Coordinates of C-alpha atoms in Angstrom, one line a residue:
X17 CA 124.5 65.5 -35.0
X18 CA 122.5 65.2 -31.9
X19 CA 119.2 66.9 -30.7
X20 CA 118.0 66.9 -27.8
X21 CA 114.7 66.1 -26.7
X22 CA 112.6 68.6 -26.5
X23 CA 113.6 69.5 -30.0
X24 CA 113.1 66.1 -31.2
X25 CA 109.3 67.1 -29.9
X26 CA 109.7 70.4 -32.0
X27 CA 110.4 68.6 -34.8
X28 CA 107.4 66.0 -35.2
X29 CA 104.9 68.1 -33.4
X30 CA 105.6 70.1 -36.6
X31 CA 105.9 67.4 -39.2
X32 CA 102.3 66.2 -37.9
X33 CA 100.2 67.0 -40.6
X34 CA 103.1 65.7 -43.4
X35 CA 103.2 63.6 -46.6
X36 CA 105.7 61.7 -47.3
X37 CA 107.4 63.2 -49.7
X38 CA 110.2 60.6 -51.3
X39 CA 110.0 55.8 -51.2
X40 CA 112.0 54.3 -51.0
X41 CA 110.4 50.4 -53.3
X42 CA 111.9 47.0 -54.6
X43 CA 115.6 49.2 -56.0
X44 CA 116.3 50.2 -52.0
X45 CA 119.3 52.4 -51.2
X46 CA 121.9 54.0 -53.5
X47 CA 123.9 57.0 -53.3
X48 CA 121.8 58.6 -55.6
X49 CA 119.2 58.4 -53.4
X50 CA 120.6 59.8 -50.8
X51 CA 121.5 63.1 -52.7
X52 CA 118.4 63.5 -54.2
X53 CA 117.1 63.1 -50.6
X54 CA 120.1 65.3 -49.6
X55 CA 119.0 67.9 -51.9
X56 CA 115.3 68.3 -50.8
X57 CA 116.4 68.9 -47.3
X58 CA 118.2 71.5 -47.7
X59 CA 115.4 73.3 -48.9
X60 CA 112.9 72.1 -46.5
X61 CA 114.5 70.3 -43.6
X62 CA 112.4 68.6 -42.6
X63 CA 110.7 65.3 -44.5
X64 CA 108.7 61.9 -44.1
X65 CA 110.0 59.2 -46.5
X66 CA 107.9 56.0 -47.0
X67 CA 109.2 52.4 -47.2
X68 CA 107.0 50.7 -49.4
X69 CA 106.2 47.3 -48.4
X70 CA 108.1 45.5 -51.6
X71 CA 111.4 47.3 -50.1
X72 CA 114.4 44.8 -49.3
X73 CA 115.3 47.0 -46.9
X74 CA 113.9 47.5 -43.6
X75 CA 113.6 51.7 -41.1
X76 CA 116.5 50.3 -39.6
X77 CA 118.3 49.6 -42.3
X78 CA 117.2 53.2 -43.4
X79 CA 118.3 54.9 -40.7
X80 CA 121.9 53.4 -40.6
X81 CA 122.4 54.0 -43.9
X82 CA 120.9 57.8 -44.0
X83 CA 123.4 58.4 -40.7
X84 CA 126.0 57.2 -41.6
X85 CA 126.3 58.7 -45.3
X86 CA 125.1 61.9 -44.2
X87 CA 124.6 64.2 -42.3
X88 CA 121.1 63.8 -41.6
X89 CA 118.8 63.1 -38.1
X90 CA 116.7 60.8 -38.0
X91 CA 113.9 62.4 -35.1
X92 CA 111.4 59.3 -35.4
X93 CA 110.9 56.1 -37.0
X94 CA 106.9 55.0 -36.6
X95 CA 106.2 52.1 -38.7
X96 CA 107.6 52.1 -42.4
X97 CA 107.8 55.5 -41.9
X98 CA 111.0 57.7 -41.0
X99 CA 111.1 61.9 -39.6
X100 CA 114.5 62.9 -41.4
X101 CA 116.0 66.6 -40.0
X102 CA 119.0 68.4 -42.1
X103 CA 119.4 71.8 -41.3
X104 CA 119.8 73.8 -45.0
X105 CA 123.4 75.6 -46.3
X106 CA 120.9 78.5 -47.5
X107 CA 120.2 80.8 -45.0
X108 CA 117.1 81.4 -47.2
X109 CA 116.0 78.2 -46.2
X110 CA 117.0 77.5 -42.5
X111 CA 113.7 78.6 -41.6
X112 CA 112.7 75.2 -39.4
X113 CA 116.6 74.9 -37.8
X114 CA 116.5 78.5 -36.2
X115 CA 113.5 78.0 -34.0
X116 CA 115.0 74.8 -33.2
X117 CA 118.4 75.3 -32.3
X118 CA 117.4 78.6 -30.3
X119 CA 115.4 75.8 -27.5

């Protein structure tokens, strides 16, 4: 999914006070990790992921892996932190995505 600049700015402002929910360590990326992130995003729609110092992957690797293997959008990367967005499948959890798609 491609987001416009206005939508990205809204999501970045919304996530400014968020803390990273998931971390990527020395075990790296795996389909199980991606399933867990997808499940969490299905409830939250927006969250941060931290790439630890001892990780064998870079933030660019994580961004490419996530975007190729799922319908998650990487909104922003700052240092070792990625901001991920995915509209929820459940209507009761679609608080953020309703506002984003109105823009």
